[in-house]
Structures are given as C-alpha cells and as structure tokens.
C-alpha cells in the first residue's frame, strides 16, 4: 500500500483551497484573514461536525467541557489562526498537521484528517508504518503544545527573579497555608464581559447565569466597546479598506454598538462588521 506523506497532504489540501475559495464560502476564503477563518469555523460549528471533524476542532481550539464550546471558539485568540491565513495566502510553505486538518475542514477536503489520508482509507489505519508515522507526529505536536503553554503562562505572569526573592520572607513570617500560586496568581482562567471590556475571573466562582469565556490575555487587554462621534477616526489613513471601528446590534436590537477590533459581539455572539461610510452617515452623523 502506498503511504502518502505530509507533503502530499499539504499539496492536495492547498489545491482544494484554490477551488473552495470561489465556492459557497468564498466570503470567508477569498481573503482568508484570521478573523474570517474563525468566523467560518463558527458557521461550520453551527451546522454540526462529524466525529472526525469534532476531534480536529477540539484539538485545534483546545476545547474543554468547562464552558460552552462555541463560546470558547468565539473567545479563542484570533492571531493563532494567522499561520493558517499565511499558508493559504502563499506566504509560508509549512504548517502543522493540526492546522492542515482544520484547513481540510474549512475547504471540505477528503479524506481527512491526515491519519486517514495516509492510507486513503476511510477506516482506522492498520498499517504499521502509517501508525508509526502518526505516533511520531502526535508526540511532536504534544511537545509543541506543552512548550507553547509554558511560554504563554510565563508571559501572562511576567515573573521576575526579584519578585521570587521578595516572596520568600513573606512566607517565612506568616503566610503559611497559602501557595505562591494562590496568592500571586489566582486561577483566573476565565473572562466575563463587564459593560465595555472583559475582566478576568476565577471560573469556579462565577454565577451559572453569567456567560464566561476561557481566559485570553490579548482579548482582555485590547478588545473594548467604544463611544464614537463625528470626530472619531474610523479608517486608518482614511483608507476604507482599513477600518478601525466595528459594529453590531445591541442585545435588544434597538441600536448599534461599536468596538475597536474585529470579532464577535460579547453579548449576542454575532460577528461584528467593519464600519462603512453608509453606517457613519446614517447612524452616526444622521445625515440620511
């Protein structure tokens, strides 16, 4: 039996993308920005995934059962889809297997995932060579994920040597019973929307009626609801293709609300739209 390689998989997935970008989902794939790719993932999530695709999506987005999985995708750091965007745009030649598997879903390439493609068989692989290759790939990706998780954790905590040394006397003189993690880094691994921004919270201390997202430092620090007026700068360098404001209907659908980044409305879950001259004239300047 011929065992297909990762190079074969990459070439065929990319060829399928060239077909798919003018198909039913051309609005997402013709200019595959990270935000558009995430939005397409949400569209396909709503349609429903099969067992194989669900496994791919849960692996890529690192989904768990602690909160709503769709909400976890919504809150996923959009920049982590940039390697896929760059690959589809031809800016890079290599990408991880889990990324290729997600692309295969987005462009409806079959057979997928890669471990099915290896033997061109829709059933589980029995070929020893193929299985060995899969195990090597999966072990390598586990190492990659672990290394990334450690790096992200250190980045979020920004721990310095001086801080560590300062902690020691504190524990000697009466901080017994608490760990460094509990005092300095409480398990604020979720976020909640608070009027115009996200705030970090401890997942197990949030009321069940409140919608929570997995913690995302970039979203928490940068994504904001903003107040706009006739002097607001709506486009970068006055270029209408480079919006600086996005909008969406409020939960009661009575008015538009405005945000400083692309993404999903934190309360309705709807995809925010880039500001246009028409919206500015009609709803902000009220000239129409």
Short mmCIF file of C-alpha atoms in Angstrom, two decimals:
data_model
loop_
_atom_site.label_atom_id
_atom_site.label_comp_id
_atom_site.label_asym_id
_atom_site.label_seq_id
_atom_site.Cartn_x
_atom_site.Cartn_y
_atom_site.Cartn_z
CA UNK A 1 0.00 0.00 0.00
CA UNK A 2 1.29 3.49 -0.88
CA UNK A 3 1.76 5.65 2.21
CA UNK A 4 1.11 9.27 1.44
CA UNK A 5 3.37 11.83 3.08
CA UNK A 6 2.69 15.11 4.82
CA UNK A 7 3.92 16.86 1.66
CA UNK A 8 1.22 15.11 -0.39
CA UNK A 9 -1.42 16.10 2.15
CA UNK A 10 -0.29 19.72 2.16
CA UNK A 11 -0.32 19.94 -1.66
CA UNK A 12 -3.77 18.41 -2.02
CA UNK A 13 -5.33 20.48 0.78
CA UNK A 14 -3.89 23.65 -0.80
CA UNK A 15 -5.21 22.62 -4.24
CA UNK A 16 -8.67 22.07 -2.73
CA UNK A 17 -8.49 25.56 -1.20
CA UNK A 18 -7.92 27.05 -4.67
CA UNK A 19 -11.26 25.50 -5.69
CA UNK A 20 -13.13 26.29 -2.49
CA UNK A 21 -12.21 29.97 -2.31
CA UNK A 22 -14.67 30.72 -5.12
CA UNK A 23 -17.35 28.35 -3.79
CA UNK A 24 -20.10 28.61 -1.20
CA UNK A 25 -17.82 30.09 1.45
CA UNK A 26 -15.92 32.48 -0.80
CA UNK A 27 -16.83 35.36 1.51
CA UNK A 28 -14.61 33.79 4.16
CA UNK A 29 -11.96 32.13 2.00
CA UNK A 30 -11.27 34.59 -0.81
CA UNK A 31 -9.41 36.86 1.62
CA UNK A 32 -8.70 34.42 4.45
CA UNK A 33 -7.83 36.71 7.34
CA UNK A 34 -7.55 35.07 10.79
CA UNK A 35 -10.88 36.67 11.80
CA UNK A 36 -12.70 35.37 8.69
CA UNK A 37 -11.29 31.87 9.24
CA UNK A 38 -12.55 31.86 12.83
CA UNK A 39 -15.95 33.07 11.67
CA UNK A 40 -16.11 30.22 9.15
CA UNK A 41 -15.24 27.76 11.92
CA UNK A 42 -18.24 29.09 13.85
CA UNK A 43 -20.52 28.78 10.82
CA UNK A 44 -19.47 25.14 10.36
CA UNK A 45 -19.77 24.53 14.12
CA UNK A 46 -23.41 25.64 13.92
CA UNK A 47 -24.01 23.25 11.02
CA UNK A 48 -22.58 20.39 13.07
CA UNK A 49 -19.35 18.41 12.83
CA UNK A 50 -18.93 14.68 12.38
CA UNK A 51 -16.83 12.65 14.83
CA UNK A 52 -13.56 13.19 12.97
CA UNK A 53 -14.07 16.93 12.44
CA UNK A 54 -15.13 17.45 16.03
CA UNK A 55 -11.87 15.85 17.16
CA UNK A 56 -9.87 18.20 14.89
CA UNK A 57 -11.73 21.30 16.07
CA UNK A 58 -11.45 20.40 19.75
CA UNK A 59 -7.75 19.76 19.32
CA UNK A 60 -7.01 22.99 17.45
CA UNK A 61 -9.10 25.27 19.67
CA UNK A 62 -8.12 23.34 22.83
CA UNK A 63 -11.78 22.98 23.83
CA UNK A 64 -12.86 21.56 27.16
CA UNK A 65 -16.16 20.77 28.86
CA UNK A 66 -15.96 23.57 31.45
CA UNK A 67 -17.95 26.06 29.39
CA UNK A 68 -19.90 26.38 26.13
CA UNK A 69 -17.68 25.14 23.31
CA UNK A 70 -18.98 27.65 20.78
CA UNK A 71 -18.18 30.43 23.22
CA UNK A 72 -14.68 29.02 23.63
CA UNK A 73 -14.15 29.29 19.87
CA UNK A 74 -15.53 32.84 19.91
CA UNK A 75 -13.05 33.81 22.61
CA UNK A 76 -10.11 31.98 21.03
CA UNK A 77 -7.19 34.29 20.28
CA UNK A 78 -7.69 35.11 16.62
CA UNK A 79 -3.97 35.61 15.98
CA UNK A 80 -3.41 31.89 16.50
CA UNK A 81 -5.12 31.36 13.13
CA UNK A 82 -2.53 33.58 11.40
CA UNK A 83 -0.27 30.63 10.40
CA UNK A 84 -3.26 29.16 8.53
CA UNK A 85 -4.03 32.52 6.93
CA UNK A 86 -0.41 32.92 5.82
CA UNK A 87 -0.31 29.39 4.42
CA UNK A 88 -3.46 29.91 2.35
CA UNK A 89 -2.15 33.26 1.07
CA UNK A 90 1.08 31.59 -0.02
CA UNK A 91 3.23 33.48 2.48
CA UNK A 92 4.53 30.29 4.14
CA UNK A 93 5.19 26.79 2.87
CA UNK A 94 4.92 24.76 6.04
CA UNK A 95 2.25 24.35 8.67
CA UNK A 96 1.46 21.90 11.49
CA UNK A 97 -0.66 18.82 10.88
CA UNK A 98 -3.42 20.07 13.18
CA UNK A 99 -3.53 23.29 11.09
CA UNK A 100 -3.75 21.31 7.86
CA UNK A 101 -6.55 19.21 9.33
CA UNK A 102 -8.51 22.35 10.22
CA UNK A 103 -7.97 23.73 6.70
CA UNK A 104 -9.24 20.41 5.32
CA UNK A 105 -12.50 21.03 7.22
CA UNK A 106 -12.79 24.63 6.01
CA UNK A 107 -12.34 23.67 2.35
CA UNK A 108 -14.10 20.28 2.67
CA UNK A 109 -11.09 18.24 1.60
CA UNK A 110 -11.35 14.47 1.88
CA UNK A 111 -10.02 12.11 3.11
CA UNK A 112 -9.35 13.91 6.38
CA UNK A 113 -7.76 14.04 8.93
CA UNK A 114 -4.16 13.30 7.99
CA UNK A 115 -4.16 9.86 9.58
CA UNK A 116 -6.98 8.83 7.25
CA UNK A 117 -5.24 10.42 4.28
CA UNK A 118 -2.11 8.36 4.97
CA UNK A 119 -3.70 5.20 3.58
CA UNK A 120 -6.56 6.73 1.58
CA UNK A 121 -8.82 4.59 3.72
CA UNK A 122 -11.99 5.76 5.45
CA UNK A 123 -11.45 3.24 8.26
CA UNK A 124 -8.93 3.24 11.09
CA UNK A 125 -5.38 2.54 9.90
CA UNK A 126 -3.96 -0.92 10.42
CA UNK A 127 -0.72 -0.46 8.52
CA UNK A 128 2.21 -0.42 10.98
CA UNK A 129 4.28 2.10 9.04
CA UNK A 130 1.41 4.56 8.90
CA UNK A 131 0.65 4.15 12.58
CA UNK A 132 4.28 4.77 13.49
CA UNK A 133 4.27 7.98 11.46
CA UNK A 134 1.09 9.13 13.17
CA UNK A 135 2.56 8.47 16.61
CA UNK A 136 5.68 10.46 15.78
CA UNK A 137 3.61 13.40 14.55
CA UNK A 138 1.28 13.34 17.55
CA UNK A 139 4.17 13.13 20.03
CA UNK A 140 5.88 16.06 18.33
CA UNK A 141 2.69 18.12 18.47
CA UNK A 142 2.19 17.29 22.16
CA UNK A 143 5.68 18.63 22.81
CA UNK A 144 4.89 21.77 20.78
CA UNK A 145 1.68 22.39 22.74
CA UNK A 146 3.40 21.87 26.09
CA UNK A 147 6.21 24.26 25.17
CA UNK A 148 3.69 26.87 23.97
CA UNK A 149 1.57 26.51 27.12
CA UNK A 150 4.59 27.06 29.37
CA UNK A 151 5.68 30.06 27.34
CA UNK A 152 2.20 31.63 27.40
CA UNK A 153 1.90 31.04 31.16
CA UNK A 154 5.20 32.74 31.85
CA UNK A 155 4.27 35.58 29.53
CA UNK A 156 0.98 36.14 31.36
CA UNK A 157 2.58 36.06 34.79
CA UNK A 158 5.71 38.06 33.90
CA UNK A 159 7.58 36.65 36.90
CA UNK A 160 10.96 38.25 37.71
CA UNK A 161 13.78 36.99 39.91
CA UNK A 162 13.36 39.97 42.22
CA UNK A 163 9.72 39.05 42.78
CA UNK A 164 10.63 35.47 43.69
CA UNK A 165 13.20 36.62 46.25
CA UNK A 166 10.73 39.12 47.71
CA UNK A 167 8.20 36.34 48.25
CA UNK A 168 10.46 34.23 50.48
CA UNK A 169 10.38 36.48 53.60
CA UNK A 170 6.65 36.90 53.25
CA UNK A 171 6.11 33.18 53.61
CA UNK A 172 8.60 32.85 56.46
CA UNK A 173 6.71 35.46 58.52
CA UNK A 174 3.18 34.25 58.47
CA UNK A 175 1.95 33.25 55.04
CA UNK A 176 1.84 29.58 55.90
CA UNK A 177 -1.01 27.66 54.37
CA UNK A 178 -1.00 29.56 51.06
CA UNK A 179 0.97 28.70 47.97
CA UNK A 180 2.72 31.21 45.75
CA UNK A 181 0.26 30.39 43.03
CA UNK A 182 -2.79 31.02 45.19
CA UNK A 183 -1.54 34.37 46.49
CA UNK A 184 0.09 35.88 43.44
CA UNK A 185 -1.57 34.02 40.58
CA UNK A 186 -5.15 33.08 41.48
CA UNK A 187 -6.72 30.75 38.98
CA UNK A 188 -8.37 33.46 36.92
CA UNK A 189 -8.69 31.29 33.85
CA UNK A 190 -11.99 32.72 32.63
CA UNK A 191 -13.29 36.10 31.48
CA UNK A 192 -16.64 37.85 31.76
CA UNK A 193 -17.91 40.87 29.86
CA UNK A 194 -18.28 43.96 32.07
CA UNK A 195 -20.10 46.80 30.26
CA UNK A 196 -17.34 47.71 27.80
CA UNK A 197 -14.45 45.30 28.41
CA UNK A 198 -13.55 41.79 29.58
CA UNK A 199 -12.41 41.08 33.14
CA UNK A 200 -10.52 38.04 34.42
CA UNK A 201 -12.35 35.84 36.92
CA UNK A 202 -11.96 32.50 38.65
CA UNK A 203 -14.13 30.05 36.72
CA UNK A 204 -15.48 28.22 39.75
CA UNK A 205 -16.59 31.46 41.42
CA UNK A 206 -18.80 32.71 38.60
CA UNK A 207 -22.58 32.53 38.86
CA UNK A 208 -24.02 29.92 36.48
CA UNK A 209 -26.24 32.56 34.89
CA UNK A 210 -23.24 34.60 33.71
CA UNK A 211 -21.69 33.80 30.34
CA UNK A 212 -17.96 33.13 30.66
CA UNK A 213 -15.11 32.77 28.15
CA UNK A 214 -11.77 31.00 28.56
CA UNK A 215 -9.09 33.47 29.62
CA UNK A 216 -7.42 35.24 26.68
CA UNK A 217 -4.86 37.90 27.60
CA UNK A 218 -4.91 39.59 24.18
CA UNK A 219 -8.70 39.89 24.08
CA UNK A 220 -8.92 41.02 27.70
CA UNK A 221 -6.27 43.71 27.24
CA UNK A 222 -7.32 45.04 23.86
CA UNK A 223 -10.95 44.31 22.94
CA UNK A 224 -13.21 47.19 24.02
CA UNK A 225 -16.63 48.68 23.32
CA UNK A 226 -16.12 52.32 22.39
CA UNK A 227 -18.11 55.53 22.22
CA UNK A 228 -17.94 57.24 18.84
CA UNK A 229 -18.81 60.66 17.48
CA UNK A 230 -18.34 62.77 14.36
CA UNK A 231 -14.64 63.34 15.19
CA UNK A 232 -13.80 59.64 15.62
CA UNK A 233 -11.13 58.28 13.26
CA UNK A 234 -12.93 55.44 11.53
CA UNK A 235 -10.30 54.36 8.98
CA UNK A 236 -6.53 54.07 9.09
CA UNK A 237 -5.01 56.77 6.85
CA UNK A 238 -8.54 57.42 5.51
CA UNK A 239 -8.43 54.07 3.71
CA UNK A 240 -11.92 52.48 3.78
CA UNK A 241 -10.31 49.03 3.45
CA UNK A 242 -8.57 49.53 6.81
CA UNK A 243 -11.37 50.10 9.37
CA UNK A 244 -10.56 50.99 12.96
CA UNK A 245 -14.14 50.51 14.18
CA UNK A 246 -16.51 47.52 14.02
CA UNK A 247 -20.21 47.49 14.84
CA UNK A 248 -23.08 45.19 15.73
CA UNK A 249 -26.65 45.33 17.05
CA UNK A 250 -27.15 45.62 20.80
CA UNK A 251 -28.80 42.63 22.58
CA UNK A 252 -32.19 44.36 22.39
CA UNK A 253 -31.54 45.16 18.69
CA UNK A 254 -32.55 48.78 19.21
CA UNK A 255 -29.23 50.38 18.33
CA UNK A 256 -25.74 49.75 17.02
CA UNK A 257 -22.79 49.31 19.37
CA UNK A 258 -19.21 49.96 18.33
CA UNK A 259 -15.94 48.18 19.09
CA UNK A 260 -12.24 48.80 18.48
CA UNK A 261 -11.48 45.37 17.00
CA UNK A 262 -12.95 42.73 14.74
CA UNK A 263 -14.53 39.74 16.45
CA UNK A 264 -17.85 38.68 17.90
CA UNK A 265 -20.30 40.76 19.89
CA UNK A 266 -19.60 39.71 23.51
CA UNK A 267 -23.29 39.56 24.42
CA UNK A 268 -25.04 38.38 21.24
CA UNK A 269 -22.24 36.26 19.74
CA UNK A 270 -22.88 37.79 16.31
CA UNK A 271 -19.94 38.62 14.03
CA UNK A 272 -19.07 42.31 14.17
CA UNK A 273 -18.97 44.14 10.85
CA UNK A 274 -16.37 46.68 9.72
CA UNK A 275 -17.63 50.25 9.75
CA UNK A 276 -18.74 51.72 6.40
CA UNK A 277 -19.33 55.21 5.07
CA UNK A 278 -23.05 54.39 4.88
CA UNK A 279 -23.27 53.46 8.58
CA UNK A 280 -21.30 56.57 9.52
CA UNK A 281 -23.60 58.88 7.53
CA UNK A 282 -26.88 57.29 8.56
CA UNK A 283 -26.39 56.26 12.18
CA UNK A 284 -23.56 58.43 13.47
CA UNK A 285 -23.76 61.70 11.53
CA UNK A 286 -27.53 61.08 10.96
CA UNK A 287 -27.42 62.70 7.54
CA UNK A 288 -29.72 60.18 5.86
#
